[in-house]
Amino acid sequence: MVFVGAYYYFFEVVDSIANAREGSTSTRMLLYNLAFQMATEINIYTGIGVKPRGVLPLPIGSHSTWLGVFLKFGIVGVLLLCFFFISILKSTIKLSFCDKTAFRYLVATCLMIFLFFFFEDIDAPQMVCFLFFTLLGMSIKYKNENKI
């Protein structure tokens, strides 16, 4: 009986957390759709250069680094960001031959940042920029110190 009660309580808590910010999710999806639509209609190759404000008090293209880059810089910007990740992964593969522990941390960090870019915008919150570029600097320093 206790387990049944705990089971229902657990799912009630999970459901309340998932639906707690229902308006936030719909706003985020609206921003994603507007950004994609605007980028494809105006200039899909080089973007529009800025994140305009629409009917919402939030910039269109915010809440996703990938969509923000696509809106501002088009396909060219997305490709440059992809090449950035590819260069980090190439360095990571080289690191795998030297230090297995550092390799695991770097792969996990790259994956986390890659996924983070889908749901947050790196150019909006300054703390995220600070942490991202600090991590990038630390990985470059490690790469230079170990001649990778």
mmCIF file of C-alpha atoms in Angstrom:
data_model
loop_
_atom_site.group_PDB
_atom_site.id
_atom_site.type_symbol
_atom_site.label_atom_id
_atom_site.label_comp_id
_atom_site.label_asym_id
_atom_site.label_seq_id
_atom_site.Cartn_x
_atom_site.Cartn_y
_atom_site.Cartn_z
ATOM 1 C CA MET A 1 0.000 0.000 0.000
ATOM 2 C CA VAL A 2 2.846 2.381 0.845
ATOM 3 C CA PHE A 3 4.500 1.628 -2.487
ATOM 4 C CA VAL A 4 1.292 2.382 -4.396
ATOM 5 C CA GLY A 5 0.972 5.725 -2.618
ATOM 6 C CA ALA A 6 4.618 6.557 -3.266
ATOM 7 C CA TYR A 7 4.204 5.567 -6.913
ATOM 8 C CA TYR A 8 1.261 7.945 -7.446
ATOM 9 C CA TYR A 9 2.932 10.719 -5.452
ATOM 10 C CA PHE A 10 6.110 10.411 -7.532
ATOM 11 C CA PHE A 11 4.233 10.702 -10.836
ATOM 12 C CA GLU A 12 2.132 13.569 -9.509
ATOM 13 C CA VAL A 13 5.308 15.469 -8.610
ATOM 14 C CA VAL A 14 6.903 14.713 -11.991
ATOM 15 C CA ASP A 15 3.730 15.843 -13.795
ATOM 16 C CA SER A 16 3.562 19.090 -11.825
ATOM 17 C CA ILE A 17 7.220 19.840 -12.615
ATOM 18 C CA ALA A 18 6.756 19.084 -16.318
ATOM 19 C CA ASN A 19 3.720 21.377 -16.573
ATOM 20 C CA ALA A 20 4.919 24.091 -14.176
ATOM 21 C CA ARG A 21 6.103 26.414 -16.923
ATOM 22 C CA GLU A 22 3.632 25.592 -19.636
ATOM 23 C CA GLY A 23 3.584 29.191 -20.898
ATOM 24 C CA SER A 24 7.364 29.212 -21.089
ATOM 25 C CA THR A 25 7.384 26.173 -23.352
ATOM 26 C CA SER A 26 4.834 27.626 -25.750
ATOM 27 C CA THR A 27 6.722 30.943 -25.854
ATOM 28 C CA ARG A 28 9.984 29.134 -26.539
ATOM 29 C CA MET A 29 8.396 27.144 -29.377
ATOM 30 C CA LEU A 30 6.929 30.338 -30.838
ATOM 31 C CA LEU A 31 10.376 31.971 -30.778
ATOM 32 C CA TYR A 32 11.914 28.888 -32.440
ATOM 33 C CA ASN A 33 9.300 28.900 -35.201
ATOM 34 C CA LEU A 34 9.568 32.652 -35.821
ATOM 35 C CA ALA A 35 13.364 32.479 -35.992
ATOM 36 C CA PHE A 36 13.374 29.608 -38.462
ATOM 37 C CA GLN A 37 10.648 31.172 -40.599
ATOM 38 C CA MET A 38 12.320 34.591 -40.645
ATOM 39 C CA ALA A 39 15.759 33.193 -41.486
ATOM 40 C CA THR A 40 14.459 31.050 -44.334
ATOM 41 C CA GLU A 41 12.294 33.821 -45.799
ATOM 42 C CA ILE A 42 14.742 36.737 -45.599
ATOM 43 C CA ASN A 43 18.226 35.313 -46.198
ATOM 44 C CA ILE A 44 18.901 31.639 -45.582
ATOM 45 C CA TYR A 45 22.587 31.810 -46.594
ATOM 46 C CA THR A 46 23.989 34.698 -44.543
ATOM 47 C CA GLY A 47 21.158 35.449 -42.121
ATOM 48 C CA ILE A 48 19.806 38.852 -41.197
ATOM 49 C CA GLY A 49 22.612 40.023 -38.890
ATOM 50 C CA VAL A 50 20.544 40.775 -35.784
ATOM 51 C CA LYS A 51 17.945 39.250 -33.533
ATOM 52 C CA PRO A 52 14.886 41.417 -34.100
ATOM 53 C CA ARG A 53 12.147 41.862 -31.578
ATOM 54 C CA GLY A 54 8.728 40.709 -32.645
ATOM 55 C CA VAL A 55 5.404 40.929 -30.894
ATOM 56 C CA LEU A 56 6.966 39.405 -27.776
ATOM 57 C CA PRO A 57 9.291 41.313 -25.454
ATOM 58 C CA LEU A 58 11.982 38.716 -26.261
ATOM 59 C CA PRO A 59 14.350 38.780 -29.228
ATOM 60 C CA ILE A 60 13.402 36.359 -31.996
ATOM 61 C CA GLY A 61 16.043 33.635 -32.125
ATOM 62 C CA SER A 62 16.738 33.723 -28.420
ATOM 63 C CA HIS A 63 16.610 30.569 -26.289
ATOM 64 C CA SER A 64 18.609 28.518 -28.804
ATOM 65 C CA THR A 65 22.184 29.143 -29.873
ATOM 66 C CA TRP A 66 21.718 27.071 -33.025
ATOM 67 C CA LEU A 67 18.618 29.002 -34.140
ATOM 68 C CA GLY A 68 20.127 32.318 -33.058
ATOM 69 C CA VAL A 69 23.208 31.665 -35.185
ATOM 70 C CA PHE A 70 21.008 30.532 -38.072
ATOM 71 C CA LEU A 71 18.903 33.701 -37.819
ATOM 72 C CA LYS A 72 21.862 36.080 -37.499
ATOM 73 C CA PHE A 73 24.397 34.370 -39.773
ATOM 74 C CA GLY A 74 22.427 31.861 -41.847
ATOM 75 C CA ILE A 75 23.779 28.583 -43.119
ATOM 76 C CA VAL A 76 27.290 30.058 -43.165
ATOM 77 C CA GLY A 77 27.151 30.703 -39.422
ATOM 78 C CA VAL A 78 25.754 27.279 -38.619
ATOM 79 C CA LEU A 79 28.524 25.654 -40.682
ATOM 80 C CA LEU A 80 31.175 27.713 -38.874
ATOM 81 C CA LEU A 81 29.754 26.647 -35.518
ATOM 82 C CA CYS A 82 29.748 23.026 -36.705
ATOM 83 C CA PHE A 83 33.394 23.347 -37.818
ATOM 84 C CA PHE A 84 34.190 24.704 -34.362
ATOM 85 C CA PHE A 85 32.736 21.558 -32.772
ATOM 86 C CA ILE A 86 34.502 19.356 -35.320
ATOM 87 C CA SER A 87 37.860 20.963 -34.474
ATOM 88 C CA ILE A 88 37.259 20.332 -30.774
ATOM 89 C CA LEU A 89 36.349 16.721 -31.516
ATOM 90 C CA LYS A 90 39.511 16.280 -33.604
ATOM 91 C CA SER A 91 41.577 17.517 -30.677
ATOM 92 C CA THR A 92 39.631 15.222 -28.389
ATOM 93 C CA ILE A 93 40.414 12.218 -30.556
ATOM 94 C CA LYS A 94 44.116 13.090 -30.435
ATOM 95 C CA LEU A 95 43.838 13.421 -26.672
ATOM 96 C CA SER A 96 42.363 9.928 -26.416
ATOM 97 C CA PHE A 97 45.764 8.460 -27.229
ATOM 98 C CA CYS A 98 47.459 10.367 -24.378
ATOM 99 C CA ASP A 99 45.092 10.683 -21.451
ATOM 100 C CA LYS A 100 41.942 8.556 -21.187
ATOM 101 C CA THR A 101 40.487 10.443 -18.220
ATOM 102 C CA ALA A 102 40.839 13.852 -19.843
ATOM 103 C CA PHE A 103 39.380 12.368 -23.027
ATOM 104 C CA ARG A 104 36.244 11.218 -21.184
ATOM 105 C CA TYR A 105 35.759 14.602 -19.512
ATOM 106 C CA LEU A 106 36.242 16.482 -22.763
ATOM 107 C CA VAL A 107 33.812 14.254 -24.673
ATOM 108 C CA ALA A 108 31.194 14.648 -21.941
ATOM 109 C CA THR A 109 31.726 18.409 -21.870
ATOM 110 C CA CYS A 110 31.498 18.735 -25.658
ATOM 111 C CA LEU A 111 28.309 16.712 -25.742
ATOM 112 C CA MET A 112 26.812 18.730 -22.910
ATOM 113 C CA ILE A 113 27.624 22.058 -24.585
ATOM 114 C CA PHE A 114 26.401 20.818 -27.986
ATOM 115 C CA LEU A 115 23.039 19.854 -26.453
ATOM 116 C CA PHE A 116 22.932 22.979 -24.270
ATOM 117 C CA PHE A 117 23.118 25.072 -27.440
ATOM 118 C CA PHE A 118 19.731 23.705 -28.542
ATOM 119 C CA PHE A 119 17.890 25.029 -25.490
ATOM 120 C CA GLU A 120 19.845 28.094 -24.386
ATOM 121 C CA ASP A 121 21.398 31.028 -26.159
ATOM 122 C CA ILE A 122 25.067 31.529 -25.431
ATOM 123 C CA ASP A 123 25.127 35.205 -26.388
ATOM 124 C CA ALA A 124 22.357 36.206 -23.988
ATOM 125 C CA PRO A 125 23.470 35.374 -20.435
ATOM 126 C CA GLN A 126 26.950 36.674 -19.739
ATOM 127 C CA MET A 127 27.682 33.990 -17.152
ATOM 128 C CA VAL A 128 27.173 31.261 -19.752
ATOM 129 C CA CYS A 129 29.609 33.051 -22.069
ATOM 130 C CA PHE A 130 32.110 33.356 -19.255
ATOM 131 C CA LEU A 131 31.879 29.659 -18.355
ATOM 132 C CA PHE A 132 31.955 28.531 -21.988
ATOM 133 C CA PHE A 133 35.042 30.543 -22.914
ATOM 134 C CA THR A 134 36.764 29.644 -19.649
ATOM 135 C CA LEU A 135 36.267 25.986 -20.494
ATOM 136 C CA LEU A 136 37.462 26.608 -24.034
ATOM 137 C CA GLY A 137 40.592 28.354 -22.745
ATOM 138 C CA MET A 138 41.312 25.541 -20.318
ATOM 139 C CA SER A 139 41.049 22.959 -23.101
ATOM 140 C CA ILE A 140 43.376 24.985 -25.348
ATOM 141 C CA LYS A 141 45.865 25.358 -22.506
ATOM 142 C CA TYR A 142 45.750 21.606 -21.853
ATOM 143 C CA LYS A 143 46.195 20.943 -25.558
ATOM 144 C CA ASN A 144 49.251 23.219 -25.753
ATOM 145 C CA GLU A 145 50.826 21.838 -22.592
ATOM 146 C CA ASN A 146 50.492 18.257 -23.818
ATOM 147 C CA LYS A 147 51.484 19.010 -27.439
ATOM 148 C CA ILE A 148 48.308 17.526 -28.867
#
